[in-house]
PDB file of C-alpha atoms in Angstrom:
ATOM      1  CA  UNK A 936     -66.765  -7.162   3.574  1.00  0.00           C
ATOM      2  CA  UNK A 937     -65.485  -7.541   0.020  1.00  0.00           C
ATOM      3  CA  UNK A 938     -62.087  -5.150  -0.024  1.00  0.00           C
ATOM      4  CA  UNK A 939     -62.439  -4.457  -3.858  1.00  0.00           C
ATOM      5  CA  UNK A 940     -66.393  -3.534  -3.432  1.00  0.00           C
ATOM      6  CA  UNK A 941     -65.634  -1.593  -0.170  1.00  0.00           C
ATOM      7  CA  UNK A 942     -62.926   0.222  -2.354  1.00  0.00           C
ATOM      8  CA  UNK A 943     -64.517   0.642  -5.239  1.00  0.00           C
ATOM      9  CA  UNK A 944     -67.503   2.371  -3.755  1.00  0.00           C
ATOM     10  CA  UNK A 945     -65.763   4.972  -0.834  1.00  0.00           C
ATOM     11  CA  UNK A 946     -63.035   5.580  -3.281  1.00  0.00           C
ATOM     12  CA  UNK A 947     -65.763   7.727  -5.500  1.00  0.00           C
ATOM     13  CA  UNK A 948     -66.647   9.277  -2.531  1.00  0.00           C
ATOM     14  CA  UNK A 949     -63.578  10.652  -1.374  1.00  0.00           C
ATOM     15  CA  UNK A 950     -63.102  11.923  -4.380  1.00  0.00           C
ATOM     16  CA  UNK A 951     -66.319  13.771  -4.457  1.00  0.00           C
ATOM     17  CA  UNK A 952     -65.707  15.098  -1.235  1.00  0.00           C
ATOM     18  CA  UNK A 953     -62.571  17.190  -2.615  1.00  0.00           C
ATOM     19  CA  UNK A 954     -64.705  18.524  -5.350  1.00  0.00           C
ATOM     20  CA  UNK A 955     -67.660  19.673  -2.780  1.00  0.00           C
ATOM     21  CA  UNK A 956     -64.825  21.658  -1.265  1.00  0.00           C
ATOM     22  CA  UNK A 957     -64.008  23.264  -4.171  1.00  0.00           C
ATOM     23  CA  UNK A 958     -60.783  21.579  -4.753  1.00  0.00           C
ATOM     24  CA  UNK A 959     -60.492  21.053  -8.532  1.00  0.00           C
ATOM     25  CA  UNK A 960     -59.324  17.039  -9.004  1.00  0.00           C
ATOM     26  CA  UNK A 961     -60.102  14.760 -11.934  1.00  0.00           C
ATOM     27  CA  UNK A 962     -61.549  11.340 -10.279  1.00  0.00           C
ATOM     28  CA  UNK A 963     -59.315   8.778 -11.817  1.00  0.00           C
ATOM     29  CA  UNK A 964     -56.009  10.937 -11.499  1.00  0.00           C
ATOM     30  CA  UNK A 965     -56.883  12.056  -7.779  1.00  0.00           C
ATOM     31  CA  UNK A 966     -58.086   7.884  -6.794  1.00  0.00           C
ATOM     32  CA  UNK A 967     -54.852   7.015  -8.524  1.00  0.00           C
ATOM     33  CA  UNK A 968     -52.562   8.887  -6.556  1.00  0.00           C
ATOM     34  CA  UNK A 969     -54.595   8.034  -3.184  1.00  0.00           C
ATOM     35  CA  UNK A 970     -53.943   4.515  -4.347  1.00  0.00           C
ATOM     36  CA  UNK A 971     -50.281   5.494  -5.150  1.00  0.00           C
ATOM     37  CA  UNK A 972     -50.017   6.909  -1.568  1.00  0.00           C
ATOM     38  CA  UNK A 973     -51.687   3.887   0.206  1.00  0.00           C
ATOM     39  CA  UNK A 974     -48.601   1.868  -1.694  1.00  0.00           C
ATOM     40  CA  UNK A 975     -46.603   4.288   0.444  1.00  0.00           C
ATOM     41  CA  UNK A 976     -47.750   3.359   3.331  1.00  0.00           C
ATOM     42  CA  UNK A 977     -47.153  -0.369   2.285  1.00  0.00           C
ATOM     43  CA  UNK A 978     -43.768   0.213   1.618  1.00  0.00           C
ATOM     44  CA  UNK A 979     -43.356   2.646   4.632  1.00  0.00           C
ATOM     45  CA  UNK A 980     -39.553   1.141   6.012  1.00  0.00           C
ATOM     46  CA  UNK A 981     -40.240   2.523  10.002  1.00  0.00           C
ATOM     47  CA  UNK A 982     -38.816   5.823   9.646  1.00  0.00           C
ATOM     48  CA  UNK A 983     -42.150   7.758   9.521  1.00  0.00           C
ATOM     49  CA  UNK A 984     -45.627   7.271  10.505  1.00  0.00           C
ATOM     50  CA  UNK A 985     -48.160   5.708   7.652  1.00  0.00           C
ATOM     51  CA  UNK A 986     -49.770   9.264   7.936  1.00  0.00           C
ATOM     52  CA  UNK A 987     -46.728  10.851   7.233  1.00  0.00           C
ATOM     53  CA  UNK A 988     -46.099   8.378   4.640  1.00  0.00           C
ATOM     54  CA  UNK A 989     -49.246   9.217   2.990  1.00  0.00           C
ATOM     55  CA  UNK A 990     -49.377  13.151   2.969  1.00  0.00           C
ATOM     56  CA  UNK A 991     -46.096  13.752   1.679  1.00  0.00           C
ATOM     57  CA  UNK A 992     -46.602  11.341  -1.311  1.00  0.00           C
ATOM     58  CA  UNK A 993     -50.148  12.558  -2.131  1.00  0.00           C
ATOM     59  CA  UNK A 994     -49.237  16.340  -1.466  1.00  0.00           C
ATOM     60  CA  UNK A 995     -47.475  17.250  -4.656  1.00  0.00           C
ATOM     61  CA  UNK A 996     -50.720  15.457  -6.510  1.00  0.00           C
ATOM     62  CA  UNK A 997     -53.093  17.933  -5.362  1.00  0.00           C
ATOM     63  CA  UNK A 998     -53.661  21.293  -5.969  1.00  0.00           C
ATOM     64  CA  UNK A 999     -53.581  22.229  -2.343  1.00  0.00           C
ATOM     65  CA  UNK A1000     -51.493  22.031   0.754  1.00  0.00           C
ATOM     66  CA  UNK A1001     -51.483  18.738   3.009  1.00  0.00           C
ATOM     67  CA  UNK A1002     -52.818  20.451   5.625  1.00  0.00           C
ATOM     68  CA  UNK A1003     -55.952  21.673   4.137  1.00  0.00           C
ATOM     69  CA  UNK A1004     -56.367  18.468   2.176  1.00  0.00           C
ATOM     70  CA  UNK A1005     -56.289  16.122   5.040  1.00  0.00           C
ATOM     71  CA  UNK A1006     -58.644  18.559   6.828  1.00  0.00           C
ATOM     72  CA  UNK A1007     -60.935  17.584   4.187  1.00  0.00           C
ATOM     73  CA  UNK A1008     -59.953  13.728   4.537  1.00  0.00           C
ATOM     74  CA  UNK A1009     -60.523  13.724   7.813  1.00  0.00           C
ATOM     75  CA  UNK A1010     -64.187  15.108   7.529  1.00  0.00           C
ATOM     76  CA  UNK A1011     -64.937  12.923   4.681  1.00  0.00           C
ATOM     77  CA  UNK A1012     -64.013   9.892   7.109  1.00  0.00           C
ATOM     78  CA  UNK A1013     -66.516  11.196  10.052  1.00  0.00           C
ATOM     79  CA  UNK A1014     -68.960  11.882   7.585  1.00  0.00           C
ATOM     80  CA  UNK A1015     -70.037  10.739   3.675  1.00  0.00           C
ATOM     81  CA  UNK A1016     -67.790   7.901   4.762  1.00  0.00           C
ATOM     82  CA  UNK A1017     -70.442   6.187   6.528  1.00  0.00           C
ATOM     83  CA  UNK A1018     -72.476   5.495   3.065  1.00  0.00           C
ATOM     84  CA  UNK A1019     -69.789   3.044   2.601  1.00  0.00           C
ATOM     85  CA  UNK A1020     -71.814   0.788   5.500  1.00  0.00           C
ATOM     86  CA  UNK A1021     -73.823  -0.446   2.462  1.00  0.00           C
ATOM     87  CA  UNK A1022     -70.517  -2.786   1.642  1.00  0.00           C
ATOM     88  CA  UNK A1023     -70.661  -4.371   4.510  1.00  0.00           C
ATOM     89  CA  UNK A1024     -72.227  -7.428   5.652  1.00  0.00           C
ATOM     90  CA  UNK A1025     -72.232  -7.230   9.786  1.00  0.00           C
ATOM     91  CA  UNK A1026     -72.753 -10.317  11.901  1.00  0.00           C
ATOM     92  CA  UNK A1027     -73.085 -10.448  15.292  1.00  0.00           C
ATOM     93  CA  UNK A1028     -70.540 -13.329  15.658  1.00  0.00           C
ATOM     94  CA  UNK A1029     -67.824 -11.373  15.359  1.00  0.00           C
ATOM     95  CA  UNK A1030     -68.775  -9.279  18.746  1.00  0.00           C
ATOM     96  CA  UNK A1031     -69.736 -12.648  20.320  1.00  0.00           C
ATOM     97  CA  UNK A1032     -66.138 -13.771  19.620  1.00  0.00           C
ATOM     98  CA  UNK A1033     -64.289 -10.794  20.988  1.00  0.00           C
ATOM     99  CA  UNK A1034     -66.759 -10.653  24.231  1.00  0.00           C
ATOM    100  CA  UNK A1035     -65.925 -13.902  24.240  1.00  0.00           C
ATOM    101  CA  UNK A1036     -62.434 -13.970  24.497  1.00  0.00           C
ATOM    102  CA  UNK A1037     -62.812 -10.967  27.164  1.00  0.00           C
ATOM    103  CA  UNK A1038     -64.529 -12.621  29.762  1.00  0.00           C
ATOM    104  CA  UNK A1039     -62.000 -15.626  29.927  1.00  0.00           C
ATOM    105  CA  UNK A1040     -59.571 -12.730  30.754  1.00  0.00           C
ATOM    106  CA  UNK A1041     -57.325 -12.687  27.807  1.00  0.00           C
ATOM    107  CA  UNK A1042     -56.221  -9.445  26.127  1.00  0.00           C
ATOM    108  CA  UNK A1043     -57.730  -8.409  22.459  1.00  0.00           C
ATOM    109  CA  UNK A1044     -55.763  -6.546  20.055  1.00  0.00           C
ATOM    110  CA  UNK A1045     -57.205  -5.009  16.896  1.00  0.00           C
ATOM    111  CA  UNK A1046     -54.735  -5.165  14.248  1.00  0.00           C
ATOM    112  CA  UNK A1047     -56.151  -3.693  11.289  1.00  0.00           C
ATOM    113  CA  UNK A1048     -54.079  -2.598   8.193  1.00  0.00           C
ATOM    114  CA  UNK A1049     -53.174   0.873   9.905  1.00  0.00           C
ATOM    115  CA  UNK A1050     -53.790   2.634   6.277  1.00  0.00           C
ATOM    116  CA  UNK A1051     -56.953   4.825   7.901  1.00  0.00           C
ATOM    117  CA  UNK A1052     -56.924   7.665  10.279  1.00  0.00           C
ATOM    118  CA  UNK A1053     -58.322   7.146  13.134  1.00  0.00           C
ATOM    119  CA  UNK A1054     -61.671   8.107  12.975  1.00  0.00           C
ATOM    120  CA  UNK A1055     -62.539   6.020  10.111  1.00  0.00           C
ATOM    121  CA  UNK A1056     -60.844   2.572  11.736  1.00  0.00           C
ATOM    122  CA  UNK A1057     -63.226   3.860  14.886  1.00  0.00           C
ATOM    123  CA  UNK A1058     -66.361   3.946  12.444  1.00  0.00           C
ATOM    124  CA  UNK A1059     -65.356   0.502  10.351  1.00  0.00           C
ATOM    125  CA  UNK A1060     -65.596  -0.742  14.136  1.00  0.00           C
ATOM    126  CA  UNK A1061     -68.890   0.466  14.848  1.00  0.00           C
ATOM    127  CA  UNK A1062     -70.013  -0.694  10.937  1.00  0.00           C
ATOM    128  CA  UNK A1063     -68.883  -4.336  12.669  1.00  0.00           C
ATOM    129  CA  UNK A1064     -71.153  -4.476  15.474  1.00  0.00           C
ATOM    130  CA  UNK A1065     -67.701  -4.185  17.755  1.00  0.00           C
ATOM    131  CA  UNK A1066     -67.212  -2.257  20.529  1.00  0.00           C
ATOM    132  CA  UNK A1067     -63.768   0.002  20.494  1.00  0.00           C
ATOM    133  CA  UNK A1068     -63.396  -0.700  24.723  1.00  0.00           C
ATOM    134  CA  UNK A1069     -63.201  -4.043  24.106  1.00  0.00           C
ATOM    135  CA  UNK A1070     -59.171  -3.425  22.285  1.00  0.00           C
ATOM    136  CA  UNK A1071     -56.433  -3.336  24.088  1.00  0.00           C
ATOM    137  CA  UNK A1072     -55.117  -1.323  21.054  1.00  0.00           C
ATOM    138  CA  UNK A1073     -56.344  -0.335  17.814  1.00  0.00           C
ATOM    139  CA  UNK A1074     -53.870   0.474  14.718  1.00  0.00           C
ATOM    140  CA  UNK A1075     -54.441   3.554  12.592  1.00  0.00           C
ATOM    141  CA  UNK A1076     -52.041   5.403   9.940  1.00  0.00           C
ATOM    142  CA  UNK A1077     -50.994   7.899  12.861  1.00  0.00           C
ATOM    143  CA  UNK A1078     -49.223   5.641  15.135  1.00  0.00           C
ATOM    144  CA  UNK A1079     -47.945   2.931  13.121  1.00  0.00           C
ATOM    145  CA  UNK A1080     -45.138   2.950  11.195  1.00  0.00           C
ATOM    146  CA  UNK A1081     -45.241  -0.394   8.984  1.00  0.00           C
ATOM    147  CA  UNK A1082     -48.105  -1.730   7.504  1.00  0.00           C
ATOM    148  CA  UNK A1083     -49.164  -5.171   6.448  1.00  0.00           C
ATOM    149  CA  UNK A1084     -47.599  -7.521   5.169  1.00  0.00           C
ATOM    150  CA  UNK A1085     -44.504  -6.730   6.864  1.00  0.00           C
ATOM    151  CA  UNK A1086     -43.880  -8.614   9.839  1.00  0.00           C
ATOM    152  CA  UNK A1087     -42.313  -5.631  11.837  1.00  0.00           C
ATOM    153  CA  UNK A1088     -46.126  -4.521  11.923  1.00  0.00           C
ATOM    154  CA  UNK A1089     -46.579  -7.098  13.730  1.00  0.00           C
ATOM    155  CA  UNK A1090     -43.581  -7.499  15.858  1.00  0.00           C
ATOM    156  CA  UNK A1091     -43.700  -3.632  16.899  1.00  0.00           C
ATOM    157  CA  UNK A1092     -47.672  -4.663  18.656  1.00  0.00           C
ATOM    158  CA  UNK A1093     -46.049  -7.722  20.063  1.00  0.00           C
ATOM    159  CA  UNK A1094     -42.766  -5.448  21.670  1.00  0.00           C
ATOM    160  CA  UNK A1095     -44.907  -2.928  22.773  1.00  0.00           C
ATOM    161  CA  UNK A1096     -47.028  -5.260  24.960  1.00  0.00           C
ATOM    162  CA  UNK A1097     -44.024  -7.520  25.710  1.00  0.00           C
ATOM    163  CA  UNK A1098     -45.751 -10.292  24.398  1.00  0.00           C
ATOM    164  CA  UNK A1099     -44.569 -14.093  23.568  1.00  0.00           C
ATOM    165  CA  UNK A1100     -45.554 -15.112  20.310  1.00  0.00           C
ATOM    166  CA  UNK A1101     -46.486 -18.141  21.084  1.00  0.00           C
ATOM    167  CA  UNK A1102     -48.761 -16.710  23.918  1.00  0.00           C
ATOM    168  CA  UNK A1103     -50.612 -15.086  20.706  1.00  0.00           C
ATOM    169  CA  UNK A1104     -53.200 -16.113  18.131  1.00  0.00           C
ATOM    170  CA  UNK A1105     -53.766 -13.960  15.050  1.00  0.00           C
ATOM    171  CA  UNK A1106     -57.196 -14.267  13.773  1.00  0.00           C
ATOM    172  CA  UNK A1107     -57.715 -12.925  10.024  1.00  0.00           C
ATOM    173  CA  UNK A1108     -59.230 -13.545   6.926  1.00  0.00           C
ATOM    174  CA  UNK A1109     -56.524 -12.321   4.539  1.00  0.00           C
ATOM    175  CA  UNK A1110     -54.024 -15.133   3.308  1.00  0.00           C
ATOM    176  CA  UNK A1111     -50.887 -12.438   2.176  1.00  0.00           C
ATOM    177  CA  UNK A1112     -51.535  -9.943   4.930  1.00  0.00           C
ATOM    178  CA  UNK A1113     -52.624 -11.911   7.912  1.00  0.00           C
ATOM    179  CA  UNK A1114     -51.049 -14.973   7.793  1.00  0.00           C
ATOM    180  CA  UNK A1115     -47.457 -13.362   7.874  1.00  0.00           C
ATOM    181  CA  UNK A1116     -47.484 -12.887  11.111  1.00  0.00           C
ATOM    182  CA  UNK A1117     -46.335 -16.568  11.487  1.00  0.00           C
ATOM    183  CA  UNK A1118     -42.219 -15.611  10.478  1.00  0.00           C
ATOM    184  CA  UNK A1119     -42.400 -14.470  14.336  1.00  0.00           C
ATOM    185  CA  UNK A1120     -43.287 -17.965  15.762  1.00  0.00           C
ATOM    186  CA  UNK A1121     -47.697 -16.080  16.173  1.00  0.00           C
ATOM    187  CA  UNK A1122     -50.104 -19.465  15.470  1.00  0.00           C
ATOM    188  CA  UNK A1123     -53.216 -18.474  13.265  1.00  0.00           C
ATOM    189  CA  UNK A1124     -56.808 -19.000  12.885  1.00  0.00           C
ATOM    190  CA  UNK A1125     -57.594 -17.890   9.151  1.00  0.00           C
ATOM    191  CA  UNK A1126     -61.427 -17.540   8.684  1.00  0.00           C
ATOM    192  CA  UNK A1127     -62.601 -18.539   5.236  1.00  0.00           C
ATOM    193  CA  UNK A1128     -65.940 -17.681   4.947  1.00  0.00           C
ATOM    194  CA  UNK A1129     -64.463 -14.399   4.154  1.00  0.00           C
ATOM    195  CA  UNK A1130     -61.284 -14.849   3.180  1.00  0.00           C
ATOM    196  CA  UNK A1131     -59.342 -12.786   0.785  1.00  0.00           C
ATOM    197  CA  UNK A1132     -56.039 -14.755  -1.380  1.00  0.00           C
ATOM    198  CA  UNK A1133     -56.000 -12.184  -4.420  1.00  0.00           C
ATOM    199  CA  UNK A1134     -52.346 -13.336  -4.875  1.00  0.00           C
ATOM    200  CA  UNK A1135     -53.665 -17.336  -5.034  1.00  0.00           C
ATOM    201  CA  UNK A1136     -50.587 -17.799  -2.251  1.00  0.00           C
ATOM    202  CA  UNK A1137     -50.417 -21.322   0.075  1.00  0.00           C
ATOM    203  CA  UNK A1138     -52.274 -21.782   2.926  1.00  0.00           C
ATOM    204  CA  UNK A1139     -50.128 -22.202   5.707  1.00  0.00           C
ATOM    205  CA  UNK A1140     -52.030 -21.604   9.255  1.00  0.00           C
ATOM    206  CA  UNK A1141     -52.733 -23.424  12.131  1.00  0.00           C
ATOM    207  CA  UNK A1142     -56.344 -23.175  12.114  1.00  0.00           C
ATOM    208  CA  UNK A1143     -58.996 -22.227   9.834  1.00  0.00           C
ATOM    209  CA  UNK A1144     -62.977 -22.294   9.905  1.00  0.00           C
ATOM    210  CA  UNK A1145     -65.924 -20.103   9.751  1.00  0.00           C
ATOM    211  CA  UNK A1146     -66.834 -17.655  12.293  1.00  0.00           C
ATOM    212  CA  UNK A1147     -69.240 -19.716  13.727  1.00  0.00           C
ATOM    213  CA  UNK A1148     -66.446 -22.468  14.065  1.00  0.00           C
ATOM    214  CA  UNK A1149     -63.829 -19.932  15.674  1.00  0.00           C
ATOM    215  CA  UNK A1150     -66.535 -18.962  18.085  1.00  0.00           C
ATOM    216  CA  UNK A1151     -66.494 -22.367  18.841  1.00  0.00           C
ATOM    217  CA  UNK A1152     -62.713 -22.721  19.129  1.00  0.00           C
ATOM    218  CA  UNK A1153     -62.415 -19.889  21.618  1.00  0.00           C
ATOM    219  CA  UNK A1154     -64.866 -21.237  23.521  1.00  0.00           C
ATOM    220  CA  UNK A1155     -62.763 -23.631  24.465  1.00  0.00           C
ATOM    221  CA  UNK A1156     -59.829 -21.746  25.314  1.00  0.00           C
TER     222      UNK A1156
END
């Protein structure tokens, strides 16, 4: 997936969703202040969930409550959503790697940007070919509290499941927001047939490949 076609065709949709409803927004003011309220998140400092984050930014930008409006979030993401499976390019590596990794025993974490409720991270999943029982834990804008690229996103998944870093891998495709993780002492494998360096930052990461190469590499773990 291409974030900035993925974006620029749900975004639309969202906003379309509101005006179904009845709910009188202009497009480009209502997608700017979801974008303003995803910044939110971004700069969320721990003392709130990303949810919480979210709603009270966004809620003086619409015409209605928070509570009715992410009522009508929340069925846009089970529903019209969906169209947004078009973006997507699914392979069946990635669910090779992950059942992979299962059956030698080790643990699987899906740390996602936690900037989606729940039940759209659950359908993104499902758009992937991947299998939701196969995470240990998944990360979603109602439990999370930081969001990527800040390392305490990181280090509040690897506290929780009293983990050593360097017992860890990280496995990502986006240069600023993956690769972070290495401050806390986390090795990476940073997969470039998709990767995603908007910011043109170094490369700094202990391995890199395609995902035909990292299911390779973890076949050898």
């Amino acid at each position: 997936m291409v974030q900035d076609e993925f974006v620029k065709f749900y975004m639309p949709l969202l906003a379309k969703a509101y005006l179904s409803k009845g709910v009188p927004v202009e497009p480009k003011k209502f997608i700017g202040a979801v974008w303003a309220g995803y910044e939110a998140m971004v700069k969320n400092d721990g003392s709130r969930t990303n949810r919480e984050a979210f709603w009270s930014y966004i809620d003086p930008e619409l015409p209605i409550g928070a509570e009715e409006s992410e009522k009508i979030a929340e069925e846009f993401y089970g529903g019209e959503f969906n169209q947004a499976v078009c973006t997507t390019r699914p392979t069946p590596l990635a669910d090779q790697i992950v059942k992979t990794v299962k059956g030698k025993g080790l643990e699987t974490y899906l740390a996602t940007n936690p900037v989606f409720p729940r039940c759209a991270t659950m359908n993104r999943i499902r758009w992937a070919g991947l299998e939701a029982e196969d995470f240990s834990l998944i990360t979603t804008y109602e439990t999370c509290s930081f969001c990527k690229p800040n390392p305490e996103y990181y280090k509040k998944i690897l506290d929780t499941f009293s983990l050593d870093p360097a017992d860890c891998l990280m496995v990502g495709n986006d240069v600023g927001e993956d690769l972070s993780i290495r401050t806390l002492g986390v090795k990476t494998f940073l997969v470039t047939d998709t990767m995603e360096n908007k910011n043109n930052l170094p490369i700094e990461t202990e391995y890199q490949g395609s995902l035909e190469e990292l299911l390779e590499f973890v076949e050898t773990l």
